Short mmCIF file of C-alpha atoms and ligand atoms in Angstrom, two decimals:
data_model
loop_
_atom_site.label_atom_id
_atom_site.label_comp_id
_atom_site.label_asym_id
_atom_site.label_seq_id
_atom_site.Cartn_x
_atom_site.Cartn_y
_atom_site.Cartn_z
CA MET A 212 21.34 40.28 -16.15
CA ALA A 213 19.19 37.28 -15.24
CA ILE A 214 19.07 34.46 -17.80
CA ASP A 215 15.55 33.42 -18.82
CA CYS A 216 15.89 29.61 -18.87
CA GLY A 217 12.19 29.19 -19.63
CA ALA A 218 12.68 30.97 -22.95
CA LEU A 219 15.59 28.66 -23.77
CA PHE A 220 13.41 25.61 -23.19
CA GLU A 221 10.85 26.72 -25.76
CA ASN A 222 10.82 24.85 -29.08
CA CYS A 223 12.95 22.04 -27.66
CA ASP A 224 10.60 19.20 -28.62
CA ASP A 225 13.32 17.30 -30.42
CA LEU A 226 15.79 17.64 -27.54
CA ALA A 227 13.10 16.62 -25.07
CA ALA A 228 12.28 13.53 -27.13
CA ARG A 229 15.92 12.46 -27.38
CA THR A 230 16.96 13.08 -23.77
CA PRO A 231 15.40 10.40 -21.53
CA SER A 232 16.63 6.83 -21.62
CA PRO A 233 14.17 4.38 -23.21
CA LEU A 234 13.35 3.12 -19.69
CA ALA A 235 12.58 6.61 -18.43
CA ALA A 236 10.67 7.46 -21.59
CA GLY A 237 8.22 4.63 -20.87
CA MET A 238 7.81 5.47 -17.20
CA GLU A 239 4.34 6.43 -16.03
CA GLY A 240 3.22 8.42 -13.02
CA SER A 241 0.70 7.03 -10.56
CA ALA A 242 -2.79 6.59 -12.05
CA ILE A 243 -4.24 7.14 -8.57
CA LEU A 244 -2.50 10.47 -8.16
CA ALA A 245 -3.72 11.56 -11.60
CA ILE A 246 -7.31 10.93 -10.46
CA ALA A 247 -6.63 12.67 -7.14
CA GLY A 248 -5.31 15.69 -9.05
CA GLN A 249 -8.57 16.00 -10.97
CA VAL A 250 -10.60 15.63 -7.78
CA ASN A 251 -8.52 18.24 -5.97
CA ALA A 252 -9.08 20.69 -8.83
CA ARG A 253 -12.83 20.16 -8.40
CA ILE A 254 -12.56 20.71 -4.65
CA ALA A 255 -10.47 23.86 -5.24
CA SER A 256 -13.23 25.18 -7.51
CA GLY A 257 -15.56 25.12 -4.52
CA VAL A 258 -17.41 21.80 -4.92
CA ASN A 259 -17.91 19.87 -1.67
CA VAL A 260 -16.59 16.49 -2.79
CA ALA A 261 -16.34 13.49 -0.44
CA ASN A 262 -12.80 12.54 -1.36
CA PHE A 263 -12.22 8.79 -1.07
CA THR A 264 -9.36 8.74 -3.58
CA VAL A 265 -5.83 8.77 -2.19
CA GLY A 266 -4.50 6.32 0.40
CA ASP A 267 -3.51 9.25 2.54
CA PHE A 268 -4.72 11.02 5.68
CA LYS A 269 -6.04 14.54 5.93
CA PRO A 270 -4.17 15.84 8.98
CA GLY A 271 -7.24 17.76 10.21
CA VAL A 272 -9.16 14.48 10.26
CA PHE A 273 -6.47 11.97 11.25
CA ALA A 274 -3.52 13.43 13.16
CA ILE A 275 -0.33 11.54 14.03
CA PRO A 276 0.20 10.62 17.72
CA GLU A 277 0.78 13.84 19.71
CA LYS A 278 3.89 12.38 21.30
CA LEU A 279 5.40 11.87 17.87
CA THR A 280 5.01 15.57 17.08
CA GLU A 281 6.55 16.39 20.44
CA TYR A 282 9.49 14.05 20.00
CA ILE A 283 10.25 15.25 16.46
CA SER A 284 10.33 18.86 17.73
CA GLU A 285 12.62 17.85 20.58
CA GLU A 286 15.00 15.93 18.33
CA LEU A 287 15.15 18.84 15.91
CA ALA A 288 15.73 21.32 18.73
CA ALA A 289 18.50 19.06 20.02
CA GLY A 290 20.31 19.62 16.73
CA HIS A 291 19.92 16.24 15.04
CA THR A 292 20.25 17.77 11.60
CA ASN A 293 23.25 15.98 10.14
CA TYR A 294 23.19 12.97 7.79
CA PRO A 295 21.82 9.83 9.36
CA PRO A 296 23.64 6.59 8.47
CA ALA A 297 22.40 5.28 5.10
CA VAL A 298 21.13 2.12 6.78
CA GLY A 299 19.18 4.12 9.37
CA THR A 300 20.03 5.31 12.87
CA PRO A 301 21.06 2.55 15.31
CA GLU A 302 18.30 3.67 17.67
CA LEU A 303 15.54 3.21 15.10
CA ARG A 304 16.93 -0.04 13.71
CA SER A 305 17.05 -1.47 17.24
CA ALA A 306 13.57 -0.18 18.05
CA VAL A 307 12.20 -1.90 14.94
CA ARG A 308 13.82 -5.16 16.04
CA ARG A 309 12.23 -4.79 19.47
CA LEU A 310 8.86 -4.01 17.85
CA TYR A 311 9.01 -7.17 15.74
CA GLU A 312 10.00 -9.26 18.75
CA ARG A 313 7.35 -7.77 21.05
CA GLU A 314 4.41 -7.62 18.62
CA LEU A 315 5.16 -10.26 16.01
CA GLY A 316 7.24 -12.75 17.99
CA LEU A 317 10.12 -12.50 15.50
CA VAL A 318 13.63 -12.15 16.85
CA TYR A 319 15.86 -10.68 14.16
CA PRO A 320 19.59 -10.24 14.72
CA GLU A 321 21.31 -6.94 14.08
CA GLY A 322 21.92 -6.13 10.46
CA CYS A 323 18.49 -7.04 9.12
CA VAL A 324 16.72 -3.67 9.26
CA GLN A 325 17.00 -1.07 6.51
CA ILE A 326 15.41 2.30 7.17
CA GLY A 327 14.13 4.38 4.26
CA SER A 328 12.12 7.49 3.53
CA GLY A 329 8.87 5.57 3.80
CA ALA A 330 8.22 2.05 2.57
CA ARG A 331 8.97 2.82 -1.06
CA PRO A 332 12.80 2.95 -1.03
CA PRO A 333 13.06 -0.45 0.68
CA ILE A 334 10.53 -1.86 -1.82
CA TYR A 335 12.30 -0.42 -4.85
CA SER A 336 15.73 -1.43 -3.56
CA ALA A 337 14.64 -4.97 -2.75
CA PHE A 338 13.34 -5.44 -6.28
CA ARG A 339 16.49 -3.87 -7.71
CA VAL A 340 18.71 -6.20 -5.71
CA LEU A 341 16.70 -9.30 -6.56
CA ILE A 342 15.62 -8.86 -10.15
CA GLU A 343 17.71 -9.11 -13.28
CA PRO A 344 15.95 -7.81 -16.40
CA GLY A 345 13.71 -10.61 -17.59
CA ASP A 346 13.36 -12.32 -14.19
CA LEU A 347 9.82 -13.32 -13.30
CA MET A 348 7.86 -11.35 -10.73
CA VAL A 349 4.47 -12.72 -9.68
CA TYR A 350 1.69 -10.71 -8.12
CA SER A 351 -2.05 -10.53 -8.12
CA VAL A 352 -4.35 -7.69 -9.05
CA PRO A 353 -5.83 -5.50 -7.80
CA SER A 354 -2.62 -4.36 -6.15
CA TRP A 355 -0.70 -1.23 -5.41
CA ASN A 356 2.16 -0.13 -7.68
CA ASN A 357 3.63 -3.58 -8.45
CA ASN A 358 3.26 -2.76 -12.15
CA TYR A 359 5.48 0.31 -11.81
CA TYR A 360 8.17 -1.54 -9.86
CA ALA A 361 8.10 -4.37 -12.40
CA TYR A 362 8.54 -1.87 -15.21
CA LEU A 363 11.38 -0.02 -13.49
CA ASN A 364 13.23 -3.28 -12.94
CA GLN A 365 12.37 -4.68 -16.36
CA ALA A 366 10.89 -7.77 -14.80
CA ARG A 367 8.70 -10.20 -16.65
CA VAL A 368 5.41 -10.43 -14.87
CA GLU A 369 2.78 -13.03 -14.21
CA VAL A 370 -0.33 -11.25 -13.01
CA ILE A 371 -3.05 -13.25 -11.28
CA VAL A 372 -6.52 -11.80 -11.43
CA ALA A 373 -7.83 -12.29 -7.89
CA LYS A 374 -11.52 -12.77 -7.16
CA PRO A 375 -13.88 -10.99 -4.79
CA GLU A 376 -14.93 -14.31 -3.22
CA ASP A 377 -11.27 -14.80 -2.20
CA GLY A 378 -11.07 -11.29 -0.73
CA PHE A 379 -9.06 -10.41 -3.85
CA MET A 380 -6.13 -12.47 -2.55
CA PRO A 381 -4.39 -14.88 -4.94
CA THR A 382 -5.12 -18.55 -4.21
CA ALA A 383 -2.34 -21.09 -3.68
CA GLU A 384 -3.62 -22.98 -6.74
CA ALA A 385 -3.40 -19.88 -8.93
CA LEU A 386 0.17 -19.20 -7.77
CA ALA A 387 1.45 -22.77 -7.97
CA PRO A 388 2.25 -22.93 -11.73
CA PHE A 389 4.51 -19.87 -11.51
CA LEU A 390 6.52 -20.57 -8.36
CA ARG A 391 9.00 -22.81 -10.10
CA GLU A 392 10.23 -19.97 -12.23
CA ALA A 393 9.47 -16.88 -10.18
CA ARG A 394 12.19 -14.76 -8.65
CA VAL A 395 9.93 -12.62 -6.48
CA LEU A 396 6.39 -13.15 -5.26
CA CYS A 397 4.63 -10.07 -3.90
CA LEU A 398 1.95 -10.27 -1.24
CA ASN A 399 0.32 -7.41 0.63
CA SER A 400 -1.89 -7.82 3.69
CA PRO A 401 -4.00 -5.97 4.75
CA LEU A 402 -4.45 -5.28 1.08
CA ASN A 403 -4.44 -1.98 -0.72
CA PRO A 404 -6.86 -1.39 -2.47
CA CYS A 405 -9.30 -3.96 -1.08
CA GLY A 406 -9.19 -3.65 2.72
CA THR A 407 -8.98 -7.45 3.03
CA THR A 408 -6.54 -9.65 4.95
CA ILE A 409 -4.84 -12.86 3.89
CA LYS A 410 -6.16 -15.96 5.67
CA LYS A 411 -3.78 -17.86 7.90
CA GLU A 412 -4.21 -21.16 6.03
CA LEU A 413 -3.63 -19.57 2.65
CA LEU A 414 -0.48 -17.79 3.77
CA ALA A 415 0.79 -20.99 5.38
CA ASP A 416 0.19 -22.95 2.15
CA ILE A 417 1.99 -20.33 0.09
CA CYS A 418 4.94 -20.31 2.51
CA ASP A 419 5.19 -24.10 2.46
CA ALA A 420 5.26 -24.01 -1.33
CA ILE A 421 8.01 -21.35 -1.31
CA VAL A 422 10.12 -23.34 1.14
CA ASP A 423 9.71 -26.53 -0.93
CA GLU A 424 10.61 -24.69 -4.10
CA ASN A 425 13.70 -23.23 -2.46
CA LYS A 426 14.83 -26.66 -1.27
CA ARG A 427 14.66 -27.79 -4.87
CA ARG A 428 16.62 -24.73 -6.02
CA ALA A 429 19.26 -25.13 -3.30
CA ALA A 430 19.95 -28.67 -4.50
CA VAL A 431 20.72 -27.39 -8.00
CA GLY A 432 22.37 -24.12 -6.95
CA HIS A 433 19.69 -21.81 -8.34
CA ARG A 434 18.74 -18.39 -7.00
CA PRO A 435 15.96 -18.60 -4.43
CA LEU A 436 12.37 -17.43 -4.70
CA ILE A 437 11.85 -14.43 -2.42
CA LEU A 438 8.58 -13.25 -0.89
CA LEU A 439 8.14 -9.50 -0.66
CA TYR A 440 5.60 -9.24 2.13
CA ASP A 441 4.22 -5.73 2.32
CA GLN A 442 2.61 -5.27 5.71
CA VAL A 443 2.44 -1.48 5.92
CA TYR A 444 -1.14 -1.74 7.29
CA TRP A 445 -0.52 -4.62 9.69
CA GLN A 446 -1.65 -2.88 12.86
CA LEU A 447 -4.93 -1.90 11.21
CA THR A 448 -6.99 -5.08 11.29
CA PHE A 449 -10.57 -5.28 12.47
CA GLY A 450 -12.59 -7.74 14.55
CA GLU A 451 -11.66 -11.38 14.09
CA HIS A 452 -9.37 -10.58 11.15
CA GLU A 453 -5.83 -11.04 12.42
CA HIS A 454 -2.52 -10.27 10.84
CA PHE A 455 -0.15 -13.17 10.22
CA THR A 456 3.43 -13.19 9.07
CA PRO A 457 5.10 -15.73 6.76
CA VAL A 458 7.85 -16.37 9.31
CA GLU A 459 5.53 -17.22 12.20
CA LEU A 460 3.70 -19.71 9.97
CA ASN A 461 6.85 -21.29 8.60
CA PRO A 462 10.08 -20.20 10.34
CA GLU A 463 12.17 -21.29 7.33
CA MET A 464 10.59 -18.32 5.56
CA ALA A 465 12.91 -15.98 7.49
CA LYS A 466 15.51 -16.83 4.84
CA TYR A 467 13.22 -15.88 1.98
CA THR A 468 11.07 -13.00 3.25
CA VAL A 469 11.48 -9.25 2.87
CA PHE A 470 9.09 -7.43 5.19
CA ILE A 471 8.01 -3.97 4.12
CA ASP A 472 6.73 -1.63 6.79
CA ALA A 473 6.41 2.05 7.76
CA ILE A 474 4.77 4.52 10.09
CA SER A 475 3.02 5.99 7.05
CA LYS A 476 -0.28 4.23 7.52
CA CYS A 477 -0.36 2.75 11.03
CA TRP A 478 0.58 6.09 12.61
CA ALA A 479 -1.10 8.22 9.94
CA GLY A 480 2.32 9.68 9.17
CA THR A 481 2.46 9.48 5.35
CA GLY A 482 4.30 12.78 5.02
CA LEU A 483 6.91 12.04 7.67
CA ARG A 484 8.59 9.50 5.40
CA VAL A 485 9.79 6.86 7.84
CA GLY A 486 9.69 3.25 6.67
CA TRP A 487 11.78 0.11 6.78
CA GLY A 488 12.48 -3.28 5.33
CA VAL A 489 13.35 -6.31 7.48
CA MET A 490 15.18 -9.06 5.64
CA PRO A 491 18.05 -11.56 5.80
CA PRO A 492 21.34 -9.77 6.48
CA TRP A 493 22.94 -10.72 3.14
CA MET A 494 20.10 -8.98 1.32
CA ARG A 495 20.13 -6.01 3.65
CA GLY A 496 23.82 -5.60 2.85
CA ARG A 497 22.92 -5.03 -0.81
CA VAL A 498 19.86 -2.89 -0.20
CA GLY A 499 21.73 -0.46 2.09
CA PRO A 500 24.08 1.01 -0.51
CA LEU A 501 21.19 1.47 -2.96
CA VAL A 502 19.13 3.42 -0.46
CA GLY A 503 22.29 5.37 0.35
CA HIS A 504 23.01 6.23 -3.29
CA MET A 505 19.45 7.45 -3.73
CA GLY A 506 19.74 9.43 -0.50
CA ALA A 507 16.37 7.91 0.32
CA TRP A 508 16.94 7.85 4.06
CA ALA A 509 14.39 9.23 6.48
CA ALA A 510 15.11 12.56 8.17
CA ARG A 511 17.16 12.12 11.33
CA PRO A 512 14.82 13.86 13.82
CA GLU A 513 11.93 11.72 12.56
CA GLN A 514 13.96 8.54 12.84
CA GLN A 515 14.94 9.35 16.41
CA ALA A 516 11.41 10.34 17.39
CA THR A 517 9.99 7.16 15.83
CA ALA A 518 12.56 5.09 17.71
CA ARG A 519 11.50 6.64 21.02
CA LEU A 520 7.80 6.12 20.42
CA LEU A 521 8.17 2.57 19.13
CA ASP A 522 9.61 1.76 22.55
CA GLU A 523 6.57 3.24 24.30
CA PRO A 524 3.71 0.94 23.28
CA GLU A 525 1.70 2.04 26.32
CA VAL A 526 1.79 5.63 25.05
CA VAL A 527 0.73 4.67 21.53
CA ALA A 528 -1.99 2.20 22.55
CA PRO A 529 -4.78 4.68 23.46
CA TRP A 530 -4.05 6.74 20.35
CA MET A 531 -4.10 3.58 18.23
CA ASP A 532 -7.40 2.40 19.74
CA GLN A 533 -9.03 5.71 18.85
CA PHE A 534 -7.43 5.83 15.42
CA LYS A 535 -8.64 2.34 14.53
CA GLN A 536 -12.09 3.12 15.84
CA ASP A 537 -12.28 6.28 13.74
CA VAL A 538 -11.15 4.44 10.61
CA GLN A 539 -13.61 1.64 11.28
CA ASP A 540 -16.51 4.03 11.92
CA ARG A 541 -16.14 5.46 8.44
CA LEU A 542 -15.68 2.06 6.78
CA THR A 543 -18.72 0.71 8.61
CA ILE A 544 -20.92 3.61 7.51
CA LEU A 545 -19.91 2.99 3.91
CA ARG A 546 -20.26 -0.79 4.11
CA ASP A 547 -23.63 -0.70 5.86
CA GLY A 548 -24.90 2.00 3.53
CA LEU A 549 -23.86 0.07 0.43
CA TRP A 550 -25.23 -3.21 1.78
CA ALA A 551 -28.56 -1.52 2.55
CA MET A 552 -28.71 -0.24 -1.04
CA ARG A 553 -27.89 -3.71 -2.33
CA ASP A 554 -30.68 -5.17 -0.19
CA GLU A 555 -33.03 -2.58 -1.71
CA GLY A 556 -32.17 -4.00 -5.11
CA LEU A 557 -29.85 -1.22 -6.22
CA PRO A 558 -26.90 -2.31 -8.43
CA VAL A 559 -24.18 -2.09 -5.83
CA ASP A 560 -22.24 -4.37 -3.47
CA ALA A 561 -19.32 -4.19 -1.05
CA LEU A 562 -16.90 -6.49 0.75
CA ASP A 563 -16.63 -6.34 4.50
CA ALA A 564 -13.71 -4.22 5.70
CA GLN A 565 -11.12 -6.46 7.36
CA GLY A 566 -8.16 -4.10 7.58
CA ALA A 567 -6.27 -1.03 6.28
CA ILE A 568 -8.24 2.11 5.41
CA TYR A 569 -10.10 0.78 2.38
CA LEU A 570 -13.41 -0.67 1.32
CA SER A 571 -14.02 -2.58 -1.91
CA ALA A 572 -17.32 -1.66 -3.53
CA ARG A 573 -18.91 -2.60 -6.82
CA PHE A 574 -21.12 -0.34 -8.91
CA ASP A 575 -22.81 -2.39 -11.61
CA LEU A 576 -23.65 0.54 -13.84
CA ILE A 577 -22.04 -0.19 -17.18
CA GLY A 578 -24.80 -0.24 -19.81
CA LYS A 579 -26.97 2.25 -17.89
CA THR A 580 -27.61 5.79 -19.05
CA ALA A 581 -26.34 8.77 -17.04
CA PRO A 582 -28.67 11.72 -16.30
CA ASN A 583 -26.93 13.68 -19.08
CA GLY A 584 -28.01 10.99 -21.55
CA LYS A 585 -24.55 9.46 -21.87
CA LEU A 586 -24.29 5.67 -22.03
CA LEU A 587 -21.99 4.37 -19.28
CA GLU A 588 -19.49 2.19 -21.10
CA THR A 589 -16.35 2.06 -18.95
CA ASP A 590 -15.16 2.12 -15.34
CA GLU A 591 -13.93 5.62 -16.05
CA ASP A 592 -17.45 6.65 -17.13
CA VAL A 593 -18.76 5.31 -13.82
CA ARG A 594 -16.06 7.13 -11.86
CA GLN A 595 -16.90 10.40 -13.62
CA LEU A 596 -20.59 9.84 -12.98
CA LEU A 597 -20.10 9.32 -9.23
CA LEU A 598 -17.86 12.38 -9.10
CA THR A 599 -20.02 14.76 -11.09
CA GLU A 600 -23.51 13.58 -10.05
CA ALA A 601 -22.92 12.52 -6.43
CA ASP A 602 -19.74 14.42 -5.53
CA VAL A 603 -18.19 11.14 -4.48
CA ALA A 604 -14.59 10.57 -5.56
CA ILE A 605 -13.35 6.97 -5.71
CA VAL A 606 -10.65 5.06 -7.60
CA PRO A 607 -11.66 2.22 -9.95
CA PHE A 608 -9.77 -1.05 -9.54
CA THR A 609 -8.50 -0.56 -13.10
CA ALA A 610 -6.02 1.91 -11.56
CA PHE A 611 -4.70 -1.08 -9.57
CA GLY A 612 -4.29 -3.26 -12.66
CA TYR A 613 -7.68 -5.01 -12.45
CA PRO A 614 -9.38 -5.90 -15.75
CA ALA A 615 -11.71 -3.29 -17.21
CA GLY A 616 -15.44 -3.47 -16.75
CA SER A 617 -15.59 -5.15 -13.33
CA GLY A 618 -17.31 -2.21 -11.63
CA TRP A 619 -15.09 -2.64 -8.52
CA VAL A 620 -13.76 0.52 -6.91
CA ARG A 621 -11.76 1.53 -3.83
CA PHE A 622 -13.05 3.80 -1.11
CA SER A 623 -10.21 5.20 1.03
CA VAL A 624 -11.33 6.85 4.26
CA GLY A 625 -8.23 8.73 5.45
CA ALA A 626 -9.43 12.12 4.28
CA VAL A 627 -13.11 12.05 5.21
CA SER A 628 -15.18 12.78 8.30
CA VAL A 629 -18.03 10.59 9.53
CA ASP A 630 -20.44 13.16 8.13
CA ASP A 631 -18.69 13.08 4.75
CA ALA A 632 -19.18 9.31 4.68
CA LYS A 633 -22.86 9.59 5.64
CA GLY A 634 -23.45 12.33 3.08
CA ALA A 635 -21.75 10.30 0.38
CA ILE A 636 -24.01 7.32 1.04
CA GLU A 637 -27.13 9.48 0.82
CA ARG A 638 -26.04 11.05 -2.45
CA LEU A 639 -25.04 7.69 -3.93
CA ARG A 640 -28.42 6.22 -3.07
CA ALA A 641 -30.23 9.17 -4.63
CA LEU A 642 -28.14 8.81 -7.78
CA LEU A 643 -28.65 5.06 -8.09
CA ILE A 644 -32.41 5.46 -7.65
CA ARG A 645 -32.38 8.15 -10.33
CA LEU A 646 -30.51 5.86 -12.72
CA GLY A 647 -33.22 3.23 -12.24
C1 LIG B 835 0.58 -1.50 0.24
C2 LIG B 835 1.43 -0.29 0.28
N1 LIG B 835 2.76 -0.43 0.42
C3 LIG B 835 3.57 0.64 0.47
C4 LIG B 835 3.08 1.91 0.39
C5 LIG B 835 4.03 3.07 0.41
O1 LIG B 835 4.19 3.56 1.66
P1 LIG B 835 5.12 4.85 1.95
O2 LIG B 835 4.24 6.03 1.79
O3 LIG B 835 5.61 4.64 3.34
O4 LIG B 835 6.22 4.86 0.94
C6 LIG B 835 1.71 2.10 0.23
C7 LIG B 835 1.17 3.47 0.07
O5 LIG B 835 0.06 3.70 -0.33
C8 LIG B 835 0.86 0.98 0.19
O6 LIG B 835 -0.45 1.11 0.07
#
């Protein structure tokens, strides 16, 4: 007779409350995914929502490079179905080194590349290897998921509230007071959620400060300050906005930088789960076992296929040109539409899109009254208003740790067509005019 486990789990509130560790009990799921869940339910109920929520791609809108599909099928058919090495396959690790040499001018020796199932395992493992409970982690907001990683590693945090006039990047002055004590500084460029890039001069100043601080620490035998440089969007920069690395601006930074990278965004392959960290070999040696114990390696056929395509830049280039153009088309429609509304005197603004798949926009609506008579008091009220009255789904910066009431939100364009973007702008304009 089958055992009904569901029935056994009923009335187990006390057991459920006593089971998780205190750390697990305080763990929260992604605020962005919670919003996306609500939006998806609305879409499933038949409403035609322009979904700018998750930092993901809708495969029907943005497909991965065709060759990648082909190579994965070939690798699978060739029987590459056994465990890959925990550190990643030698082919992919070497291909990543060649990519960094060819595209970024950085020659890393063997032993510096850790493959993972996307960028997250290398991020989590790097923090785990670097941070003792109570160590100081410094990052700015808005930013993606640093709060969760800080919590999981029981880090102390210093959170810098970045400003729109700085492209929501932290300034060197704002960081300076915390560098003496910090264990890890986190930077991300192009930035999720803002779609901005760090300026060369700013990154150079920050790197110089890190190198100086680490000279001081070396003299007294203290643990170094490490920069976690998340560049998962690095190939997606627009116009004059270039991507820079800490190591090219100050070569000494090779000793103190953990690069985070993946095919998730730059090849629209979020669901393939292939990412990597590039770091000094002594750190990589610690990160490897952690990724191994979690079993957070990428699937072998996908690793092998990625390795092949990374070595074929001429095959990827036309796909990449089109991909970037498609992303930019959508961002430009949104930016121009929002700027036109602003110029009409409507309470909205936007930053120019410099990279990634995001646009920062501001809806200055708190204090206004919604068509249903409700006073708009919070960012969440504004989000609900845009969703229910304009069928436009966005994520407020509060979900990225930004202070409440700013009105700033993220538009992510990976799941929308050009027509979706145009329609959204029309509906937003109609709503803002109606609000008066
Ligand atoms: C800045 C940044 N880093 C890392 C990731 C995680 O990437 P992956 O899906 O490869 O784990 C994301 C995903 O949204 C991101 O925006």
